[in-house]
XYZ file of C-alpha atoms in Angstrom:
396
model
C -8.768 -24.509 25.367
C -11.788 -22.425 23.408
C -14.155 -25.323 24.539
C -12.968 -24.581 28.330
C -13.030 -20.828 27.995
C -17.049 -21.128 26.709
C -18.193 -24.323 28.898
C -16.833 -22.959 32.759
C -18.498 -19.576 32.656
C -21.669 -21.286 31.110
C -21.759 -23.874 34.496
C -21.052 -21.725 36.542
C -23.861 -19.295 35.746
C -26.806 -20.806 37.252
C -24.535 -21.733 40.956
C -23.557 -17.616 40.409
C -27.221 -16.610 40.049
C -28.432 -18.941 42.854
C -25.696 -17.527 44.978
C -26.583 -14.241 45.069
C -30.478 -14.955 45.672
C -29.220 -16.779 48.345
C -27.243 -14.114 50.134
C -30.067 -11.327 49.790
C -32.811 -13.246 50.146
C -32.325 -16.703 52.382
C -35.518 -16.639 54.126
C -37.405 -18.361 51.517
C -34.451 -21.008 50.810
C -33.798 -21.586 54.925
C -37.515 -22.957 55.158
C -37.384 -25.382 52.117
C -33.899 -26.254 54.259
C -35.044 -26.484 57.581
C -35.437 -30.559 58.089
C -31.669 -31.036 56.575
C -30.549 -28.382 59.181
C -32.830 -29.820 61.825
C -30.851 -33.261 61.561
C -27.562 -31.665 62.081
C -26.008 -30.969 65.709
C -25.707 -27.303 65.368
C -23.372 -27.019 68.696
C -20.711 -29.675 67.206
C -20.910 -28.287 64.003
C -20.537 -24.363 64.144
C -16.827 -24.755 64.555
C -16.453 -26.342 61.659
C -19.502 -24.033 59.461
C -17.324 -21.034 60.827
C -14.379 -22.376 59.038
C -16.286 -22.607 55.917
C -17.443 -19.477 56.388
C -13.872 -18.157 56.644
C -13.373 -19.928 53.349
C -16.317 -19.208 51.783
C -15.312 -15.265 52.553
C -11.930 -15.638 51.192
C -13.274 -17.475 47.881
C -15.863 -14.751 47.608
C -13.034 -11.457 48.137
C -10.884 -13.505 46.067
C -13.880 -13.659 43.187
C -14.970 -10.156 43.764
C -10.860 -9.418 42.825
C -11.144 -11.136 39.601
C -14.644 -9.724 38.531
C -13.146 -6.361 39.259
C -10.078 -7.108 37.119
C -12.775 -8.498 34.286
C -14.607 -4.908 34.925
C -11.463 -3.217 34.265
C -10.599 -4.427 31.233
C -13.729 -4.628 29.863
C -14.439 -3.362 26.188
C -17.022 -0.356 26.789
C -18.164 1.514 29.504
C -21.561 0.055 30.251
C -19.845 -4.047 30.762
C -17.058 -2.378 32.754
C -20.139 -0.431 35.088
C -22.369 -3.908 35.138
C -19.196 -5.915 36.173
C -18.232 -3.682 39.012
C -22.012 -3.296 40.321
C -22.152 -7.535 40.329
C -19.038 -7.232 42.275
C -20.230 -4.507 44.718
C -23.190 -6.576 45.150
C -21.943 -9.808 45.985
C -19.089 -8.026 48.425
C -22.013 -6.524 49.796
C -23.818 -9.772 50.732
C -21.052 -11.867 51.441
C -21.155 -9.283 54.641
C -22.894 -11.735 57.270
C -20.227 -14.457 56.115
C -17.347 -12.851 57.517
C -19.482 -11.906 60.723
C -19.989 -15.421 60.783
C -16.496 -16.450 60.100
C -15.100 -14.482 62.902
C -17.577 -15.594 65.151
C -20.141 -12.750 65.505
C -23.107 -13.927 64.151
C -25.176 -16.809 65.682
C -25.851 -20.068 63.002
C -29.519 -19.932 62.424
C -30.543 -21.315 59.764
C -30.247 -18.255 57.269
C -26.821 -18.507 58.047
C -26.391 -21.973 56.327
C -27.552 -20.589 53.566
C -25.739 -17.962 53.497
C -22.608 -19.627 53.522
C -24.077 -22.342 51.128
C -24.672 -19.049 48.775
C -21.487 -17.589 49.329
C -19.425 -20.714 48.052
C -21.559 -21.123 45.234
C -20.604 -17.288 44.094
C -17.260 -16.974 44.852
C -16.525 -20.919 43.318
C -19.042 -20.147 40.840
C -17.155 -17.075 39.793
C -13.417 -18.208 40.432
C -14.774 -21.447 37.510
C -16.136 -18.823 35.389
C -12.733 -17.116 34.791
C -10.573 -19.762 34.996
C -8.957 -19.237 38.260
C -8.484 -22.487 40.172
C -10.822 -24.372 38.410
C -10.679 -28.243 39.452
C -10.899 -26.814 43.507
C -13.981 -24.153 42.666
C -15.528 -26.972 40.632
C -14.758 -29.233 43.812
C -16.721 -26.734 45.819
C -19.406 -26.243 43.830
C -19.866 -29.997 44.021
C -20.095 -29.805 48.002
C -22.372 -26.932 47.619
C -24.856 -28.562 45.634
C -25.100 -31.952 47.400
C -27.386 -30.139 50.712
C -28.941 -27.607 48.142
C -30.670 -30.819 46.181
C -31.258 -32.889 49.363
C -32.928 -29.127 50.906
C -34.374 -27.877 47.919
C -36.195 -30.541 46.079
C -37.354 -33.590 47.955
C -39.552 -34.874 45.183
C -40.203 -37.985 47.301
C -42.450 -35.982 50.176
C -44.679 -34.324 46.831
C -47.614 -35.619 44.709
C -48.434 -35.062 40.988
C -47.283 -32.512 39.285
C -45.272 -30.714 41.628
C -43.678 -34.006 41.834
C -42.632 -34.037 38.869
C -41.282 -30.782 38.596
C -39.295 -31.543 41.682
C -37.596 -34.624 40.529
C -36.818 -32.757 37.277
C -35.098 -30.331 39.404
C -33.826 -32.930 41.235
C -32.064 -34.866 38.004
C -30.949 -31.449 36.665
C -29.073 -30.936 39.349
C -27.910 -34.665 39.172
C -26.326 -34.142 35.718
C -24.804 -30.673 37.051
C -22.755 -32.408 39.486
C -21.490 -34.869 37.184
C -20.618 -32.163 35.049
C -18.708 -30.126 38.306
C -17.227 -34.173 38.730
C -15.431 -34.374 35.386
C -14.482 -30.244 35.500
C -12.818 -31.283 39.079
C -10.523 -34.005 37.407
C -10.140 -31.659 34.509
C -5.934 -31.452 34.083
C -6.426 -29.770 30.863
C -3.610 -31.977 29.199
C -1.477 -32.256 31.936
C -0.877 -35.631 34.286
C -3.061 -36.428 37.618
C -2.210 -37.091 40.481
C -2.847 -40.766 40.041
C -0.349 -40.680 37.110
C 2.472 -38.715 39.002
C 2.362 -40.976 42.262
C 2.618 -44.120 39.382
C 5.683 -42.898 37.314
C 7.034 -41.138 40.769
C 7.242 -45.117 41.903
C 8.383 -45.810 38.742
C 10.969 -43.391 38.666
C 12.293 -44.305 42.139
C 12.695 -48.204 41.092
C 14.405 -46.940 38.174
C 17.101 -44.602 40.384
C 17.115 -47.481 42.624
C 18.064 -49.740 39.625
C 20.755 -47.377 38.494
C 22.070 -46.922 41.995
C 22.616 -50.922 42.022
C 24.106 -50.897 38.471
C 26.262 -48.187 39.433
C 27.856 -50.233 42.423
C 27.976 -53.366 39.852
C 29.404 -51.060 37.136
C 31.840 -50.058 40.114
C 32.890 -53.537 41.894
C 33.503 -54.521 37.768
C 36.201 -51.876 37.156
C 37.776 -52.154 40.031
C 38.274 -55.870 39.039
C 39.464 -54.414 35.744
C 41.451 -52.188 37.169
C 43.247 -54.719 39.244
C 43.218 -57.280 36.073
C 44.812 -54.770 34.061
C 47.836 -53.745 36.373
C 48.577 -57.582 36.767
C 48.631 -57.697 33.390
C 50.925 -54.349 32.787
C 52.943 -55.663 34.932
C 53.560 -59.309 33.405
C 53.672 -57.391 29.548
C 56.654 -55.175 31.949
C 58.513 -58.500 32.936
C 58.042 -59.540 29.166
C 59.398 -56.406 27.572
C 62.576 -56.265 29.827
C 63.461 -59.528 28.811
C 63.062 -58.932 25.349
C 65.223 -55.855 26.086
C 67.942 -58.172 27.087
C 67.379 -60.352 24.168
C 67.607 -57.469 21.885
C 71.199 -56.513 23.900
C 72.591 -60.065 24.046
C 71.547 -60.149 19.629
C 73.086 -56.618 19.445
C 76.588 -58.047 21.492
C 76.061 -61.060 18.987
C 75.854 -59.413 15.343
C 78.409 -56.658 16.935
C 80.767 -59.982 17.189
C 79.738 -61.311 13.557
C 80.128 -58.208 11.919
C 83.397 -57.450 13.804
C 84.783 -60.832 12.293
C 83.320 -60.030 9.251
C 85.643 -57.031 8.928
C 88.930 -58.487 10.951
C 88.540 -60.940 7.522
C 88.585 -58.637 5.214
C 91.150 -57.047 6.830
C 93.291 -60.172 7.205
C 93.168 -61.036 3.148
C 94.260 -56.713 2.740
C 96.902 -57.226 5.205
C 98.191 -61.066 3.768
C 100.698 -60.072 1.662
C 101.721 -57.553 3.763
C 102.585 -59.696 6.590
C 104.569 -61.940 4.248
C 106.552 -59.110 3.333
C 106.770 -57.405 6.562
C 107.635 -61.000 7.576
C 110.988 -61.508 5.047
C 112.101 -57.877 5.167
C 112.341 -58.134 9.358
C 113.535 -61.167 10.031
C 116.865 -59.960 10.693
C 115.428 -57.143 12.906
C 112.666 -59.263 14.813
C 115.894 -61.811 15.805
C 117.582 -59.117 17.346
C 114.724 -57.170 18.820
C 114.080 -60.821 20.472
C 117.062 -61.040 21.943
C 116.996 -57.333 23.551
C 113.441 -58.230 24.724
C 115.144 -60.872 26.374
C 117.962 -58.661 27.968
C 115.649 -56.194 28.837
C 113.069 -59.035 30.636
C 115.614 -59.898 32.722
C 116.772 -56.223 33.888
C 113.244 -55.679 34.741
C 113.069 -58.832 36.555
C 115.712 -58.132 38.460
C 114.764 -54.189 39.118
C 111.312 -55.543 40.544
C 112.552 -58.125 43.111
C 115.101 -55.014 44.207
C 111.865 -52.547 44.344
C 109.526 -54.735 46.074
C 110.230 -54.314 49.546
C 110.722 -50.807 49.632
C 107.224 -50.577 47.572
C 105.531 -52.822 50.193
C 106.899 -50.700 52.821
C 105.589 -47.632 50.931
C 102.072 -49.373 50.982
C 102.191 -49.826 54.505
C 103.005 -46.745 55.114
C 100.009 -44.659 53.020
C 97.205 -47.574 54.045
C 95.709 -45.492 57.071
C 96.022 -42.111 55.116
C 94.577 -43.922 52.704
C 91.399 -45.425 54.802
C 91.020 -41.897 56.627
C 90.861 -40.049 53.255
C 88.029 -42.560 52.307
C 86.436 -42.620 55.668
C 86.216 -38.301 55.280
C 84.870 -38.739 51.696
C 81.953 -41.348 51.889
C 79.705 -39.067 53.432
C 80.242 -36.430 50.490
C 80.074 -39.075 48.064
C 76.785 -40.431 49.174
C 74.947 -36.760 49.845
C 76.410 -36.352 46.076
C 75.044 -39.685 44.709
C 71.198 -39.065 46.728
C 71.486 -35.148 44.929
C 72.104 -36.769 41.593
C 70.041 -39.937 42.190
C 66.495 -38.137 40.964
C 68.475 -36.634 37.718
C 69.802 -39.987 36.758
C 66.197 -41.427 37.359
C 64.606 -38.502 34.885
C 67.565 -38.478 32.395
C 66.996 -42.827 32.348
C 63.110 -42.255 31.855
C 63.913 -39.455 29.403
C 66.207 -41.934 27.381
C 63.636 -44.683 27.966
C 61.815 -44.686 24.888
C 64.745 -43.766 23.186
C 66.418 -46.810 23.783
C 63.613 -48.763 23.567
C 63.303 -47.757 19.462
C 67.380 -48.308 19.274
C 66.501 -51.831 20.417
C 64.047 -52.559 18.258
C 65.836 -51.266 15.106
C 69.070 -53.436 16.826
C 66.710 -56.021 16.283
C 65.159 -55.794 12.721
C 68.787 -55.395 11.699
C 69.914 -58.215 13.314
C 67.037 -60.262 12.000
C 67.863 -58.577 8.636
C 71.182 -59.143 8.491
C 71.539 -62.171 10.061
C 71.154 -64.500 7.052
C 74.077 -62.818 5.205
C 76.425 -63.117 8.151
C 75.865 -66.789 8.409
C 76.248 -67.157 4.462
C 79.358 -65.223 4.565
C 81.228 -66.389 7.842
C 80.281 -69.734 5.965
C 81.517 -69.192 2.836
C 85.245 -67.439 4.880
C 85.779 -69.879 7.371
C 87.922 -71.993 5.738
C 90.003 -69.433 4.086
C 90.472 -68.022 7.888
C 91.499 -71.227 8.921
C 94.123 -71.558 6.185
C 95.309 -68.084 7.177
C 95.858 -68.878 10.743
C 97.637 -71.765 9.780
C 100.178 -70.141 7.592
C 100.768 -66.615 10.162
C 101.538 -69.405 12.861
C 104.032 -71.118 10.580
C 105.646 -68.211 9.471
C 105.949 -66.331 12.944
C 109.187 -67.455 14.694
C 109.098 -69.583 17.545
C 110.313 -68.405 20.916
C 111.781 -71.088 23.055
């Protein structure tokens, strides 16, 4: 950044310098100039020199703007007076520019080097403090290509003067390679070359994402679909499980109940035998009044049964008219309570789902013992049944 600050202002002196001579004084430049202006068609080209012009003005206000800003803040009194003088002056001569630029001023050749002049000072200034550098170093470069060619043909001269000339001529040389490299100076930052590259870059690389995006896409939706066919298979699975788990529950519910109706049989043995010998005498004659009393009721039902089958007859349509007038409250009842029977079953859901699967670990844990021990009580069960049906009387 130092090296920048010290090497613009010291190019752009001698293109400043040169400038101004050329604005006050152009006589002496427009006759060195006069066979490059002679080879130009000055009716096709003052359109385009009175643009420049108009450029060349605005460079040069914009310059004098900046060198009065410098003036301003300069350190004492006498830079601050010098700086706004220089920038009085070149305002000053930049005058038959603008006449030019708006069209009032015929293009003799004076003219082209005024505006020639005024580009050098106004790019030559605008390098000098930084302001747009790479485009007032691109000026200066299209300033200095006619000024060479005009100003030191070394080719038409002899001897010494030659000489001199075509030192001019390769000074000049190595100033526009030095205006070249200050033009493509990005002071650390990328070109234009390098943007356009990584711009292309950067669009294959959205275009890349874009197309793994729609991959990445078209994939979960596969997994999506994979995934619900296989929720709903592990569904199928888990509700037959669930009836697994019931029919095991039904099952060990069954072994445990015989499991306790035996021990309950050996507790209530000896009563029975007891019970057995102490009501013999009593069973004998409830028997027989069982018998009495089967009969009676035998003969009360075949007396009742027409008049109850008239009775039927008779309350059937009230009957089918009371149901007919109800179904349509019980169904507007069962649709009301249909969405509370739904919530209250998902509610109880997982409940039952852990009941099931302790059902089961109990079952699995208990099942062992309940083999071993219907095992070990079957035959005394057997025996059992064999002696209750020998000592319970026989009814004919």
């Amino acid at each position: 950044m130092l090296v920048r600050r010290i090497a613009r202002p010291l190019l752009s002196t001698v293109f400043i310098s040169s400038g101004i001579d050329a604005l006050r004084d152009p006589s002496g430049r427009a006759k060195m100039a006069e066979p490059v202006i002679d080879l130009i068609d000055r009716e096709a080209v003052q359109p385009v020199a009175q643009k420049v012009a108009a450029g060349a003005a605005g460079v040069v206000d914009e310059a004098t703007s900046a060198t009065a800003d410098i003036a301003e803040a300069a350190p004492d009194e006498r830079t601050e007076h010098a700086a706004a003088s220089a920038a009085s002056a070149v305002h000053d001569a930049a005058a038959p520019v603008r006449r030019v630029a708006i069209g009032g001023l015929d293009l003799e050749d004076e003219t082209y080097v005024r505006i020639n002049g005024a580009v050098q000072v106004g790019a030559g200034l605008l390098l000098a403090v930084g302001k747009a550098p790479r485009l007032a170093s691109t000026a200066l470069a299209a300033s200095l290509v006619p000024t060479t060619i005009a100003g030191h043909r070394f080719w038409e001269y002899e001897g010494e003067e030659r000489t001199a000339q075509q030192i001019h001529f390769m000074k000049n040389v190595g100033l526009l390679g030095g205006l070249l490299l200050a033009a493509v100076d990005t002071e650390g930052r990328p070109g234009l070359a390098w943007r356009a590259k990584h711009l292309r870059d950067d669009s294959g690389v959205i275009a890349t994402a874009a197309a793994a995006s729609a991959s990445v896409a078209k994939r979960a939706a596969k997994a999506d679909a994979k995934a619900a066919k296989r929720l709903a298979a592990a569904n199928a699975k888990l509700a037959k499980a669930n009836a697994k788990v019931a029919g095991t529950g039904g099952k060990l519910g069954a072994e445990v109940a015989a499991d306790r109706a035996a021990k309950g049989w050996r507790a209530a043995r000896k009563q029975a035998r007891q019970t057995l010998e102490d009501t013999a005498p009593a069973r004998h004659e409830a028997a027989e009044r069982a018998v009495a009393l089967g009969h009676q009721a035998q003969d009360k039902a075949a007396e009742l049964a027409p008049v109850v089958r008239d009775k039927a007859a008779e309350l059937a349509p009230v009957v089918r008219d009371k149901v007919a007038e109800l179904s349509p409250v019980v169904r507007d009842k069962a649709d009301e309570l249909a969405p509370v029977i739904r919530e209250k079953a998902a509610d109880l859901g997982p409940q039952l789902t852990s009941l099931a699967h302790q059902a089961q670990d109990k079952a699995a844990e208990l099942a062992p013992v309940i083999r071993e021990k219907a095992a070990e009580l079957a035959p005394q069960v057997r025996d059992l049944r064999d002696r209750a049906a020998d000592a319970l009387p026989r009814t004919a």
